[in-house]
Amino acid sequence: MAALAAVTLLSLAACATDEPAASPSGSASAAAGSGTGDQSKFFVQADYDAELGLLDAAATGPADKPWEQVLNPTMVDTAKFKKNGPHKICFSNAALNNPWRQVGFKTMQAEVEAQKSRIKEFVHVDAEGKDQKQIADINDLLGKGCDALIVSPNTTATLTPAVEAACQAGLPVVVFDRGVNTKCPVTFINPIGGYGFGHVGAEFVSQKMKPGGKVLALRILPGVDVLETRWSAAKVAFDKAKVDVVGVEFTDGDPAKTKKIVDDYIQRYGTIDGVWMDAGAVAVAAVEAFQDAGKRVPPMNGEDQLDFLKIWKDKNLTAIAPTYPTYQWRTPIIAALRILDGEQVSNPWKLPQPTITQDNLDRYLDPNMPPLHYAMCGCTDLPGYPQRWK
């Protein structure tokens, strides 16, 4: 079975491209608004409604371990995967190309160390942000004697056949962070998701800026489900608020490019009344662009990266930080071990997704950690803290 899957994956690698492909979608409910354009092909109304409903849902699980908690659990049987340990756990990682993923991977490595009596070997392969490489990586892992395979896909549609081939090989597959267009993994783990993140940030910006004001939307890259759904939820909120989205620009996660984009829009429009971001890694660069231009920093969202939390506090910004917690990187290891024990797990496994506001900002500031560290790491009880994350 594994050999057949490997042949299938080699053919996929030969024909795949790194260009993101759209997934099947539902219909958007909001009318087109000024500057927001057509709704994303990733938008599914039922999923949008479900995620927004989870924002106020109560989680089950240990109160002090949000990475083990589940929102609205749906348990699935895993008895067929039960086997004696210790185990070899393999991980196909989309990339380590930004601070969020770097902090998350350190957290995962620490979780593996905490479980060292149950894990005899942990194999990690970095796809370096390339679909073709990740397809080849998964193909290679199928012949490495893995007891379970964890996948964080680089893009959604292109990696789907590769994940399906791994499932067909008989491995228990755990997908997390970014999704794929197949139901074959034992579980898909992520926080509430992109719709929740995008909605929280866009609703805040809309409410804090002047009615009908100008919004600049900054995105990282297209074709990744969690990022596409962040923007599609923001579009719904902006259309509803009737704000003027004057630009939707991709930054590639590059601070210098971000500064140039923001400066160009300041020069073009004079005033930008709100900034929405689908990820917070370049939030400080956006803030600095306004400062360099001698402009007031408008209401904006960032994320729980400490450099943004610090400048928010120091400059008394009007801001909010929806999060996509890096503590989720612990959960796939925990899930894989439970599956190999034959224990039931939830599918999907939806984790809590806290929001940092002005009221709780001080709780998450930590002057002893690096500026690119993420406050929601859930790592303070893990081996090597804090040195591993510095």
Short mmCIF file of C-alpha atoms in Angstrom, two decimals:
data_model
loop_
_atom_site.label_atom_id
_atom_site.label_comp_id
_atom_site.label_asym_id
_atom_site.label_seq_id
_atom_site.Cartn_x
_atom_site.Cartn_y
_atom_site.Cartn_z
CA MET A 1 0.00 0.00 0.00
CA ALA A 2 2.80 2.42 0.93
CA ALA A 3 4.64 1.62 -2.33
CA LEU A 4 1.53 2.38 -4.39
CA ALA A 5 1.06 5.64 -2.51
CA ALA A 6 4.68 6.57 -3.15
CA VAL A 7 4.26 6.07 -6.91
CA THR A 8 1.15 8.23 -6.82
CA LEU A 9 2.99 10.98 -4.97
CA LEU A 10 5.91 10.96 -7.39
CA SER A 11 3.52 11.62 -10.23
CA LEU A 12 1.93 14.43 -8.23
CA ALA A 13 5.30 16.02 -7.61
CA ALA A 14 6.05 15.92 -11.33
CA CYS A 15 2.93 17.88 -12.29
CA ALA A 16 2.34 20.13 -9.27
CA THR A 17 3.16 23.80 -9.25
CA ASP A 18 3.70 26.19 -6.41
CA GLU A 19 0.80 28.33 -7.62
CA PRO A 20 -2.12 28.15 -5.17
CA ALA A 21 -5.35 26.67 -6.45
CA ALA A 22 -8.84 27.57 -5.32
CA SER A 23 -11.00 25.11 -3.45
CA PRO A 24 -14.71 24.45 -3.88
CA SER A 25 -16.74 27.15 -2.21
CA GLY A 26 -20.15 28.11 -1.05
CA SER A 27 -21.93 31.34 -1.88
CA ALA A 28 -21.15 34.64 -0.22
CA SER A 29 -24.02 36.29 1.59
CA ALA A 30 -22.71 39.86 1.58
CA ALA A 31 -23.13 42.25 -1.30
CA ALA A 32 -19.97 43.56 -2.93
CA GLY A 33 -18.67 46.60 -1.08
CA SER A 34 -16.42 49.44 -2.14
CA GLY A 35 -12.97 48.04 -2.84
CA THR A 36 -13.47 44.57 -1.37
CA GLY A 37 -14.04 42.93 -4.75
CA ASP A 38 -15.57 39.51 -5.27
CA GLN A 39 -15.86 37.12 -2.37
CA SER A 40 -13.08 34.52 -2.06
CA LYS A 41 -13.65 31.16 -3.70
CA PHE A 42 -12.74 29.70 -0.31
CA PHE A 43 -15.78 31.27 1.36
CA VAL A 44 -18.35 28.79 2.68
CA GLN A 45 -21.32 30.40 4.41
CA ALA A 46 -22.00 27.45 6.73
CA ASP A 47 -18.37 27.37 7.89
CA TYR A 48 -18.37 31.13 8.41
CA ASP A 49 -21.52 30.90 10.54
CA ALA A 50 -20.11 27.97 12.53
CA GLU A 51 -16.80 29.68 13.31
CA LEU A 52 -18.42 32.90 14.45
CA GLY A 53 -20.68 30.80 16.65
CA LEU A 54 -17.59 29.26 18.28
CA LEU A 55 -16.18 32.63 19.35
CA ASP A 56 -18.37 32.54 22.46
CA ALA A 57 -18.46 28.74 22.92
CA ALA A 58 -17.23 27.07 26.11
CA ALA A 59 -14.35 24.60 25.66
CA THR A 60 -14.08 21.15 27.19
CA GLY A 61 -10.77 19.95 28.62
CA PRO A 62 -8.22 21.07 31.22
CA ALA A 63 -8.78 24.71 32.14
CA ASP A 64 -5.04 25.42 32.28
CA LYS A 65 -4.18 23.60 29.03
CA PRO A 66 -5.96 25.27 26.11
CA TRP A 67 -3.90 23.17 23.66
CA GLU A 68 -5.80 20.13 24.96
CA GLN A 69 -9.21 21.78 24.97
CA VAL A 70 -11.86 21.22 22.31
CA LEU A 71 -14.77 23.35 21.19
CA ASN A 72 -17.92 21.35 20.33
CA PRO A 73 -16.09 17.99 20.20
CA THR A 74 -17.09 15.29 17.73
CA MET A 75 -15.28 12.13 18.75
CA VAL A 76 -14.03 9.55 16.26
CA ASP A 77 -12.84 6.00 16.85
CA THR A 78 -9.13 5.28 16.39
CA ALA A 79 -8.95 1.65 17.60
CA LYS A 80 -7.57 0.39 14.26
CA PHE A 81 -4.44 2.52 14.72
CA LYS A 82 -3.59 1.23 18.20
CA LYS A 83 -0.06 -0.13 18.51
CA ASN A 84 2.61 -0.55 21.13
CA GLY A 85 5.18 2.18 21.61
CA PRO A 86 7.51 3.93 21.81
CA HIS A 87 6.68 5.48 18.45
CA LYS A 88 8.26 7.15 15.45
CA ILE A 89 6.37 10.38 14.69
CA CYS A 90 6.97 12.13 11.37
CA PHE A 91 6.14 15.71 10.51
CA SER A 92 5.88 17.29 7.05
CA ASN A 93 6.07 21.02 7.69
CA ALA A 94 5.03 23.66 5.14
CA ALA A 95 7.80 26.02 6.17
CA LEU A 96 9.80 27.70 8.90
CA ASN A 97 9.80 30.99 7.03
CA ASN A 98 8.27 33.36 9.58
CA PRO A 99 8.48 33.97 13.33
CA TRP A 100 5.05 32.43 14.00
CA ARG A 101 6.11 29.11 12.50
CA GLN A 102 9.51 29.25 14.18
CA VAL A 103 8.00 29.80 17.63
CA GLY A 104 5.44 27.10 16.94
CA PHE A 105 8.03 24.55 15.88
CA LYS A 106 10.13 25.19 18.98
CA THR A 107 6.98 24.54 20.99
CA MET A 108 6.38 21.29 19.11
CA GLN A 109 9.96 20.15 19.67
CA ALA A 110 9.59 20.85 23.38
CA GLU A 111 6.36 18.83 23.48
CA VAL A 112 8.22 15.93 21.84
CA GLU A 113 10.90 16.21 24.50
CA ALA A 114 8.23 16.22 27.21
CA GLN A 115 6.90 12.97 25.69
CA LYS A 116 10.32 11.34 25.19
CA SER A 117 9.35 8.16 27.04
CA ARG A 118 6.69 7.57 24.38
CA ILE A 119 8.46 8.88 21.26
CA LYS A 120 11.56 7.01 20.14
CA GLU A 121 12.16 9.22 17.08
CA PHE A 122 10.80 12.48 15.72
CA VAL A 123 11.42 13.20 12.04
CA HIS A 124 10.84 16.73 10.75
CA VAL A 125 11.02 17.77 7.09
CA ASP A 126 10.81 21.44 6.08
CA ALA A 127 9.14 22.05 2.69
CA GLU A 128 10.55 25.59 2.60
CA GLY A 129 7.23 27.01 1.39
CA LYS A 130 7.26 24.90 -1.79
CA ASP A 131 4.37 22.65 -2.78
CA GLN A 132 6.49 20.39 -4.98
CA LYS A 133 9.02 19.83 -2.22
CA GLN A 134 6.33 19.01 0.32
CA ILE A 135 4.76 16.43 -2.02
CA ALA A 136 8.20 14.84 -2.42
CA ASP A 137 8.79 15.05 1.35
CA ILE A 138 5.55 13.19 2.11
CA ASN A 139 6.44 10.58 -0.51
CA ASP A 140 9.79 10.06 1.17
CA LEU A 141 8.28 9.82 4.65
CA LEU A 142 5.95 7.03 3.52
CA GLY A 143 9.01 4.80 3.23
CA LYS A 144 10.58 5.78 6.56
CA GLY A 145 8.60 3.55 8.92
CA CYS A 146 6.58 6.34 10.51
CA ASP A 147 3.92 5.27 13.01
CA ALA A 148 1.97 8.51 12.48
CA LEU A 149 2.26 11.40 10.05
CA ILE A 150 1.60 15.04 10.95
CA VAL A 151 1.13 17.49 8.07
CA SER A 152 0.93 21.26 8.02
CA PRO A 153 0.19 21.86 4.31
CA ASN A 154 1.89 24.62 2.37
CA THR A 155 -1.22 25.32 0.30
CA THR A 156 -4.63 23.76 0.50
CA ALA A 157 -5.71 22.35 -2.84
CA THR A 158 -2.30 21.37 -4.21
CA LEU A 159 -1.36 19.30 -1.14
CA THR A 160 -4.71 17.53 -0.91
CA PRO A 161 -3.76 14.58 -3.18
CA ALA A 162 -0.52 14.06 -1.27
CA VAL A 163 -2.38 13.87 2.04
CA GLU A 164 -4.91 11.48 0.50
CA ALA A 165 -2.07 9.24 -0.70
CA ALA A 166 -0.64 9.15 2.84
CA CYS A 167 -4.04 8.12 4.19
CA GLN A 168 -4.28 5.39 1.56
CA ALA A 169 -0.93 4.05 2.76
CA GLY A 170 -2.61 3.18 6.06
CA LEU A 171 -0.90 5.78 8.22
CA PRO A 172 -2.88 7.75 10.78
CA VAL A 173 -2.60 11.30 9.42
CA VAL A 174 -3.03 14.40 11.56
CA VAL A 175 -3.39 17.72 9.71
CA PHE A 176 -3.08 20.99 11.60
CA ASP A 177 -2.81 24.75 11.14
CA ARG A 178 -3.71 24.80 7.43
CA GLY A 179 -6.31 22.47 5.99
CA VAL A 180 -6.76 20.29 2.92
CA ASN A 181 -9.80 19.44 0.82
CA THR A 182 -10.25 15.89 2.06
CA LYS A 183 -11.83 14.19 5.06
CA CYS A 184 -9.32 11.33 5.18
CA PRO A 185 -7.06 12.54 8.05
CA VAL A 186 -7.99 11.13 11.45
CA THR A 187 -8.30 14.70 12.70
CA PHE A 188 -7.79 18.27 11.56
CA ILE A 189 -6.51 20.48 14.37
CA ASN A 190 -6.65 24.24 14.43
CA PRO A 191 -8.09 27.05 16.53
CA ILE A 192 -11.50 28.45 15.63
CA GLY A 193 -10.04 29.53 12.35
CA GLY A 194 -9.67 32.20 9.75
CA TYR A 195 -13.25 33.42 9.73
CA GLY A 196 -13.10 34.15 13.45
CA PHE A 197 -9.74 35.93 13.16
CA GLY A 198 -10.78 38.03 10.18
CA HIS A 199 -14.14 38.97 11.67
CA VAL A 200 -12.73 40.08 15.03
CA GLY A 201 -10.12 42.34 13.44
CA ALA A 202 -12.39 43.85 10.78
CA GLU A 203 -15.29 44.47 13.14
CA PHE A 204 -12.98 46.29 15.56
CA VAL A 205 -11.40 48.45 12.84
CA SER A 206 -14.83 49.28 11.38
CA GLN A 207 -16.20 50.32 14.75
CA LYS A 208 -13.20 52.42 15.78
CA MET A 209 -12.70 54.39 12.56
CA LYS A 210 -14.91 57.13 11.17
CA PRO A 211 -17.96 55.93 9.19
CA GLY A 212 -17.16 55.37 5.54
CA GLY A 213 -13.46 55.92 6.11
CA LYS A 214 -10.59 54.48 4.10
CA VAL A 215 -9.24 51.03 5.02
CA LEU A 216 -6.04 49.44 3.77
CA ALA A 217 -6.06 45.62 3.94
CA LEU A 218 -2.67 43.94 4.13
CA ARG A 219 -2.39 40.25 3.31
CA ILE A 220 0.54 37.84 3.22
CA LEU A 221 -0.12 35.45 0.34
CA PRO A 222 -3.03 33.87 -1.53
CA GLY A 223 -4.21 30.27 -1.72
CA VAL A 224 -3.90 29.23 1.93
CA ASP A 225 -7.27 28.39 3.41
CA VAL A 226 -6.79 30.02 6.82
CA LEU A 227 -5.61 33.26 5.20
CA GLU A 228 -8.29 33.25 2.52
CA THR A 229 -11.01 32.78 5.12
CA ARG A 230 -9.57 35.59 7.25
CA TRP A 231 -9.96 37.96 4.31
CA SER A 232 -13.39 36.62 3.30
CA ALA A 233 -14.72 37.24 6.83
CA ALA A 234 -13.17 40.70 6.86
CA LYS A 235 -14.85 41.44 3.54
CA VAL A 236 -18.25 40.56 5.01
CA ALA A 237 -17.63 42.90 7.96
CA PHE A 238 -16.34 45.75 5.80
CA ASP A 239 -19.22 45.42 3.33
CA LYS A 240 -21.69 45.51 6.20
CA ALA A 241 -20.02 48.59 7.72
CA LYS A 242 -19.85 50.30 4.31
CA VAL A 243 -16.25 51.36 4.74
CA ASP A 244 -14.10 52.24 1.73
CA VAL A 245 -11.44 49.56 1.29
CA VAL A 246 -8.99 51.49 -0.85
CA GLY A 247 -6.50 48.66 -1.25
CA VAL A 248 -5.95 44.96 -0.69
CA GLU A 249 -2.24 44.31 -0.98
CA PHE A 250 0.07 41.32 -0.48
CA THR A 251 3.16 41.98 1.62
CA ASP A 252 4.80 38.53 1.37
CA GLY A 253 5.42 38.95 5.09
CA ASP A 254 8.24 41.38 4.27
CA PRO A 255 8.57 44.39 6.61
CA ALA A 256 10.29 46.55 3.97
CA LYS A 257 7.62 45.79 1.38
CA THR A 258 4.94 46.48 3.99
CA LYS A 259 6.39 49.90 4.76
CA LYS A 260 6.55 50.79 1.08
CA ILE A 261 2.92 49.72 0.50
CA VAL A 262 1.65 51.74 3.45
CA ASP A 263 3.72 54.77 2.47
CA ASP A 264 2.42 54.57 -1.11
CA TYR A 265 -1.18 54.61 0.15
CA ILE A 266 -0.48 57.49 2.52
CA GLN A 267 0.99 59.47 -0.39
CA ARG A 268 -1.95 58.57 -2.62
CA TYR A 269 -4.81 59.23 -0.19
CA GLY A 270 -3.31 61.51 2.47
CA THR A 271 -5.19 59.76 5.25
CA ILE A 272 -5.80 56.09 5.94
CA ASP A 273 -8.47 55.60 8.61
CA GLY A 274 -7.98 51.91 9.38
CA VAL A 275 -5.59 49.03 8.71
CA TRP A 276 -6.63 45.38 8.66
CA MET A 277 -4.10 42.56 8.48
CA ASP A 278 -4.57 38.84 7.84
CA ALA A 279 -1.48 38.13 9.99
CA GLY A 280 0.44 40.24 12.43
CA ALA A 281 4.08 39.52 11.64
CA VAL A 282 4.51 42.85 9.83
CA ALA A 283 2.21 44.91 12.05
CA VAL A 284 5.10 46.88 13.54
CA ALA A 285 6.35 47.74 10.05
CA ALA A 286 2.92 49.15 9.24
CA VAL A 287 2.91 51.21 12.44
CA GLU A 288 6.39 52.55 11.67
CA ALA A 289 5.32 53.59 8.18
CA PHE A 290 2.69 55.91 9.66
CA GLN A 291 5.17 57.23 12.21
CA ASP A 292 7.80 57.89 9.53
CA ALA A 293 5.22 59.83 7.52
CA GLY A 294 4.28 61.91 10.55
CA LYS A 295 0.77 60.47 10.53
CA ARG A 296 -1.43 59.23 13.34
CA VAL A 297 -1.53 55.43 13.46
CA PRO A 298 -5.14 54.52 12.67
CA PRO A 299 -7.17 51.77 14.36
CA MET A 300 -5.68 48.45 13.34
CA ASN A 301 -5.29 44.82 14.21
CA GLY A 302 -2.10 42.90 14.71
CA GLU A 303 -1.47 39.59 16.39
CA ASP A 304 0.13 38.34 19.61
CA GLN A 305 3.73 38.88 18.45
CA LEU A 306 5.43 40.69 21.31
CA ASP A 307 6.92 43.53 19.26
CA PHE A 308 3.40 44.58 18.28
CA LEU A 309 2.05 44.24 21.81
CA LYS A 310 4.90 46.42 23.08
CA ILE A 311 4.46 49.22 20.53
CA TRP A 312 0.70 49.06 21.12
CA LYS A 313 1.31 49.67 24.82
CA ASP A 314 4.10 52.22 24.41
CA LYS A 315 2.31 54.33 21.78
CA ASN A 316 -1.19 53.87 23.19
CA LEU A 317 -2.50 52.58 19.87
CA THR A 318 -6.13 51.85 19.14
CA ALA A 319 -5.65 48.18 18.41
CA ILE A 320 -6.76 44.61 18.84
CA ALA A 321 -4.95 41.30 18.41
CA PRO A 322 -7.02 38.35 17.26
CA THR A 323 -4.77 35.32 17.63
CA TYR A 324 -3.97 32.04 15.96
CA PRO A 325 -2.22 30.60 18.99
CA THR A 326 1.14 28.92 18.57
CA TYR A 327 0.15 26.56 21.38
CA GLN A 328 -1.65 24.61 18.64
CA TRP A 329 1.77 23.16 17.70
CA ARG A 330 1.62 21.04 20.88
CA THR A 331 -1.71 19.47 19.99
CA PRO A 332 -0.70 17.31 16.97
CA ILE A 333 1.89 15.46 19.06
CA ILE A 334 -0.68 14.85 21.80
CA ALA A 335 -3.26 13.79 19.21
CA ALA A 336 -0.88 11.39 17.43
CA LEU A 337 -0.04 9.66 20.69
CA ARG A 338 -3.70 9.34 21.65
CA ILE A 339 -4.50 7.87 18.24
CA LEU A 340 -1.68 5.35 18.58
CA ASP A 341 -3.13 4.44 21.99
CA GLY A 342 -6.47 3.79 20.28
CA GLU A 343 -8.15 6.61 22.18
CA GLN A 344 -10.94 8.63 20.63
CA VAL A 345 -10.08 12.13 19.42
CA SER A 346 -12.25 14.93 18.12
CA ASN A 347 -12.47 15.57 14.37
CA PRO A 348 -12.31 18.42 13.80
CA TRP A 349 -10.32 19.37 16.89
CA LYS A 350 -11.16 23.03 17.33
CA LEU A 351 -9.02 24.87 19.88
CA PRO A 352 -9.89 28.09 21.69
CA GLN A 353 -8.76 31.28 19.94
CA PRO A 354 -8.36 34.10 22.48
CA THR A 355 -8.33 37.79 21.55
CA ILE A 356 -5.98 40.35 23.11
CA THR A 357 -7.70 43.65 23.83
CA GLN A 358 -6.79 46.87 25.61
CA ASP A 359 -8.31 45.38 28.77
CA ASN A 360 -6.06 42.31 28.91
CA LEU A 361 -2.98 43.58 27.04
CA ASP A 362 -0.76 43.77 30.14
CA ARG A 363 -1.35 40.09 30.85
CA TYR A 364 0.42 39.09 27.65
CA LEU A 365 3.34 41.52 27.63
CA ASP A 366 6.62 39.86 28.63
CA PRO A 367 9.72 42.09 28.53
CA ASN A 368 11.97 39.07 29.10
CA MET A 369 11.09 37.39 25.80
CA PRO A 370 12.31 38.36 22.30
CA PRO A 371 10.26 40.81 20.21
CA LEU A 372 9.35 38.12 17.65
CA HIS A 373 8.05 35.72 20.29
CA TYR A 374 4.33 34.96 20.40
CA ALA A 375 2.46 35.45 23.64
CA MET A 376 0.11 32.50 23.03
CA CYS A 377 2.90 29.91 22.85
CA GLY A 378 1.52 27.83 25.73
CA CYS A 379 5.13 26.89 26.35
CA THR A 380 5.98 28.06 29.86
CA ASP A 381 5.64 24.53 31.31
CA LEU A 382 7.75 22.85 28.63
CA PRO A 383 11.39 21.70 28.79
CA GLY A 384 13.87 24.45 28.00
CA TYR A 385 11.63 27.43 28.73
CA PRO A 386 12.50 30.26 28.31
CA GLN A 387 15.95 29.69 26.72
CA ARG A 388 14.66 27.51 23.88
CA TRP A 389 12.49 30.39 22.64
CA LYS A 390 15.16 33.10 22.87
#
